[in-house]
PDB file of C-alpha atoms in Angstrom:
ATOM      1  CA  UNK N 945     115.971 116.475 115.936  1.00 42.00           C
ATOM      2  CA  UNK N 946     115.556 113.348 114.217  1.00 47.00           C
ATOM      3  CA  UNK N 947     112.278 114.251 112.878  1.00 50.00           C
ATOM      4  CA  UNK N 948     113.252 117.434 111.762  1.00 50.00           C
ATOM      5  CA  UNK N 949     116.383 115.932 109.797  1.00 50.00           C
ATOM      6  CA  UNK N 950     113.592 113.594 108.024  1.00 52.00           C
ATOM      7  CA  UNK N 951     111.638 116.538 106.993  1.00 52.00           C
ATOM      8  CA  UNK N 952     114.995 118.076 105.311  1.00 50.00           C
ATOM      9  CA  UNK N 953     115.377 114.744 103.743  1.00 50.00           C
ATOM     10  CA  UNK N 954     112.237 114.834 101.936  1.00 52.00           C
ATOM     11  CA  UNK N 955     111.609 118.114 101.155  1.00 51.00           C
ATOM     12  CA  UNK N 956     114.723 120.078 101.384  1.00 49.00           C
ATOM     13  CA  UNK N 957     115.071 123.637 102.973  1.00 50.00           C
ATOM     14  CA  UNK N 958     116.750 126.595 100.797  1.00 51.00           C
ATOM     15  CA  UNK N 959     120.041 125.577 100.316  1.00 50.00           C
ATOM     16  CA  UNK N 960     123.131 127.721 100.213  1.00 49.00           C
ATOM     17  CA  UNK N 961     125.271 127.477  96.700  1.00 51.00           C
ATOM     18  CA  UNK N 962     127.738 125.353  98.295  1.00 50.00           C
ATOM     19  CA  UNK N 963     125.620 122.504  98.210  1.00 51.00           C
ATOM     20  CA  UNK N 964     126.849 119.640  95.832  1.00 56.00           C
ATOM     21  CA  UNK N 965     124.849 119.246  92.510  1.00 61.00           C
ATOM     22  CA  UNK N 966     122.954 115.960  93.714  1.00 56.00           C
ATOM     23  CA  UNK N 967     121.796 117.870  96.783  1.00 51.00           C
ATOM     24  CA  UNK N 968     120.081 119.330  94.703  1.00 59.00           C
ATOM     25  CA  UNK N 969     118.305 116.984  92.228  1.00 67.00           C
ATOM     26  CA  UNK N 970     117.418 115.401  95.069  1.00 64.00           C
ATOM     27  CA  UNK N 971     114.029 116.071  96.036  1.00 72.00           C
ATOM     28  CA  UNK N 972     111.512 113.696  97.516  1.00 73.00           C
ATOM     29  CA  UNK N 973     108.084 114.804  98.281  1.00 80.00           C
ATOM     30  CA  UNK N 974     105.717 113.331 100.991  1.00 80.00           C
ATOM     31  CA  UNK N 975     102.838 112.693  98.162  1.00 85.00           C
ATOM     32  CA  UNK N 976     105.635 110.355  96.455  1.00 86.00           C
ATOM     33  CA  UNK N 977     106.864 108.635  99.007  1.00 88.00           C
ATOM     34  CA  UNK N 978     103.532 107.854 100.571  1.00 89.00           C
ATOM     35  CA  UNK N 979     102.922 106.616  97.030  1.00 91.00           C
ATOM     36  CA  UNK N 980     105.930 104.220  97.099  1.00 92.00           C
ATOM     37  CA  UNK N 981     104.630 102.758 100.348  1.00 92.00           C
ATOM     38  CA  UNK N 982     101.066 101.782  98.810  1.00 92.00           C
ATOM     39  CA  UNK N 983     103.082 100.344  95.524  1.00 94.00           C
ATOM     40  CA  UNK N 984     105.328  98.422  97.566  1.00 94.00           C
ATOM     41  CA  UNK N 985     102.420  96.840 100.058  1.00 92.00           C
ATOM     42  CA  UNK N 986     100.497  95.986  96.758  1.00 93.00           C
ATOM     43  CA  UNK N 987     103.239  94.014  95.318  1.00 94.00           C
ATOM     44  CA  UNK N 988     104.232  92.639  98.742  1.00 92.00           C
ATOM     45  CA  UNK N 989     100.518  91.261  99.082  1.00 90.00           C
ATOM     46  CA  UNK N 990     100.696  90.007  95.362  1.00 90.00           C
ATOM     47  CA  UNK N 991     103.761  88.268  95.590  1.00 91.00           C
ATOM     48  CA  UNK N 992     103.165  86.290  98.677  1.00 88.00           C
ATOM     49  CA  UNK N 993     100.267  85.182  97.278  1.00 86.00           C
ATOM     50  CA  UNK N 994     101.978  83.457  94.453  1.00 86.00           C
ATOM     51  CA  UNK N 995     104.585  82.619  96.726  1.00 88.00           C
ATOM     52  CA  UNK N 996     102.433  80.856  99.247  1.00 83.00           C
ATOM     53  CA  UNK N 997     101.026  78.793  95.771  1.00 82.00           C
ATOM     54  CA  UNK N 998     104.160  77.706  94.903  1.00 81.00           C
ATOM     55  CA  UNK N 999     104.690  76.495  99.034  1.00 82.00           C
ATOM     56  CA  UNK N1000     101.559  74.830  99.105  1.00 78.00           C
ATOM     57  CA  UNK N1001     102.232  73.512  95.765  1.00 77.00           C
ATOM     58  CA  UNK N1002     105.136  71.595  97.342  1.00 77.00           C
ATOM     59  CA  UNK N1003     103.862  70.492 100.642  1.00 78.00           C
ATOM     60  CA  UNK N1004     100.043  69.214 100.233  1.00 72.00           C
ATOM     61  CA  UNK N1005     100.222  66.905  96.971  1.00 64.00           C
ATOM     62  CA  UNK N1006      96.205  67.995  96.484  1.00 67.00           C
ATOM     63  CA  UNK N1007      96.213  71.023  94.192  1.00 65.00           C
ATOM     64  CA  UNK N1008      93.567  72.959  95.942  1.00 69.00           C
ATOM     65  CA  UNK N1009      93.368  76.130  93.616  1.00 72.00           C
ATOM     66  CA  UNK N1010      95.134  77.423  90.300  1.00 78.00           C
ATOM     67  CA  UNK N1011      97.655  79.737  90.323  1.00 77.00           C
ATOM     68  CA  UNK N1012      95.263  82.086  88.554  1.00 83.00           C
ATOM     69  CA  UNK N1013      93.043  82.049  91.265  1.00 82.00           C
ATOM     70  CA  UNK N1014      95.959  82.757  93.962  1.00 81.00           C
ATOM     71  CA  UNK N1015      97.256  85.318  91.833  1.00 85.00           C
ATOM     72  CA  UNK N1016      93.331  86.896  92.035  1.00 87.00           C
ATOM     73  CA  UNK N1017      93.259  86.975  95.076  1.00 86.00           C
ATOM     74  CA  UNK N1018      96.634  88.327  96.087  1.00 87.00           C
ATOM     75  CA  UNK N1019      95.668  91.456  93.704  1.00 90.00           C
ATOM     76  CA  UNK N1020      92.119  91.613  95.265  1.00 90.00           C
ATOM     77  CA  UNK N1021      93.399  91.147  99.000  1.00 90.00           C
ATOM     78  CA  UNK N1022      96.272  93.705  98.106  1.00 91.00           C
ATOM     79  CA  UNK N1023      93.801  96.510  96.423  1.00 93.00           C
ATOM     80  CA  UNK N1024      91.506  96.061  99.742  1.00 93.00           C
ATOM     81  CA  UNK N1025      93.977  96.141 101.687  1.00 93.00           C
ATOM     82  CA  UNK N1026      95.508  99.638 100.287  1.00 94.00           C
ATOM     83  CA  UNK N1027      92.221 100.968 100.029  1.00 94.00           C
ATOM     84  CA  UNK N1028      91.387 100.514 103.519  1.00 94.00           C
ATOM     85  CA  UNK N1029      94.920 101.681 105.149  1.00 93.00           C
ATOM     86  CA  UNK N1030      94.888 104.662 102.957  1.00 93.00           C
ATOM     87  CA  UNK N1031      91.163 105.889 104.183  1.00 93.00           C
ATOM     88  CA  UNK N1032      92.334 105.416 107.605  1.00 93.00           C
ATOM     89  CA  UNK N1033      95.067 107.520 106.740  1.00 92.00           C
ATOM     90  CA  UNK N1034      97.762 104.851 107.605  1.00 92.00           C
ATOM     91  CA  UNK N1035     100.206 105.948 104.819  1.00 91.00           C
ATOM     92  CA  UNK N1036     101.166 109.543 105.902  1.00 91.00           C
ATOM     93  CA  UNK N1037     104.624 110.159 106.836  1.00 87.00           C
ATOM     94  CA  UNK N1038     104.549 109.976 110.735  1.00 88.00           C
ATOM     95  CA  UNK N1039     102.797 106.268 110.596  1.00 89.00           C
ATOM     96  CA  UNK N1040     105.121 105.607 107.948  1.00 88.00           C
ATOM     97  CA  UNK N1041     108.179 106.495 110.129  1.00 89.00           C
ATOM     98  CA  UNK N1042     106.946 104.769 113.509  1.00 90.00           C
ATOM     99  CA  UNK N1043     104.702 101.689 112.432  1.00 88.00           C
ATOM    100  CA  UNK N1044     104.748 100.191 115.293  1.00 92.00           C
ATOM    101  CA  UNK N1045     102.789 101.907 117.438  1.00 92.00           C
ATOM    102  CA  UNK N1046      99.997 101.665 114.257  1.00 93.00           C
ATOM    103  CA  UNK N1047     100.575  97.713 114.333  1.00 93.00           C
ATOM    104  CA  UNK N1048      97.464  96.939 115.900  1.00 93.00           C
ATOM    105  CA  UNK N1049      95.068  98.803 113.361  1.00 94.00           C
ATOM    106  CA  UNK N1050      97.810  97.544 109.865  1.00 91.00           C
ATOM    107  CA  UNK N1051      97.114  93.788 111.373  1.00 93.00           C
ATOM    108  CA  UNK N1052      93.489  94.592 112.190  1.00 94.00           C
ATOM    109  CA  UNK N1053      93.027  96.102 108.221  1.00 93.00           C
ATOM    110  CA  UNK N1054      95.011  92.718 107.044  1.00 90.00           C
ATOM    111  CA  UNK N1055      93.044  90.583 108.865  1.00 92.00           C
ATOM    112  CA  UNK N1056      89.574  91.915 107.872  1.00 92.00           C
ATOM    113  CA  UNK N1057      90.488  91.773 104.252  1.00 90.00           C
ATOM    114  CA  UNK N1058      91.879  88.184 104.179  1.00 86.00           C
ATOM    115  CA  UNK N1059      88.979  86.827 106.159  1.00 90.00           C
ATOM    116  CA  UNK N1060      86.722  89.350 103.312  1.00 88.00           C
ATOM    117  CA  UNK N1061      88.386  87.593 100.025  1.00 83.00           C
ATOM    118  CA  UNK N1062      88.947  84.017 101.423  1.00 78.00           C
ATOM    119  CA  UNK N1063      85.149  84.131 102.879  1.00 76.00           C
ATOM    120  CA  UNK N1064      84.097  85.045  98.487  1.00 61.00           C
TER     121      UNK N1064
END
């Protein structure tokens, strides 16, 4: 049922004419929201890369690396990191809806790319 109600959400069935006129603009399909997820894990990656700069910034008084070079890697780490969980098909709709039972393999994909751009 819930599933089902999910699959109305994003791409509506026929409606009758009753339906309200925002009903009907909207209209969200699976390629676009999948799209959203992979936009929104890139900027995630990117901005707690800066983030953790301007941390680090604050607690160690030794400036280990510019904030050019944090903000490189962020976007590398991030574009590895979407690259990889798309081909393993991690950003379809059902993973997308239950994530935790596809925890194991997101962390696994995380960690492999961190260890891949800190070990350059």
């Amino acid at each position: 049922m819930f599933l089902s109600s999910l699959d109305d959400l994003a791409e509506p069935r026929i409606r009758t004419e009753s339906d309200s006129q925002i009903v009907k603009q909207f209209k969200v399909s699976y390629r676009k929201i999948e799209f959203l997820a992979l936009i929104v894990d890139l900027l995630l990656l990117i901005s707690a890369s800066i983030f953790g700069k301007i941390i680090s910034q604050y607690v160690w008084i030794e400036n280990l690396a510019s904030a050019e070079a944090c903000l490189a890697a962020g976007i590398v780490n991030g574009l590895l990191y979407i690259n990889m969980v798309h081909l393993s098909r991690l950003y379809k709709l059902p993973v997308l809806l239950m994530p935790l039972a596809y925890l194991g393999r997101l962390l696994t994909i995380f960690a492999a790319t961190a260890i891949l751009v800190t070990g350059c």
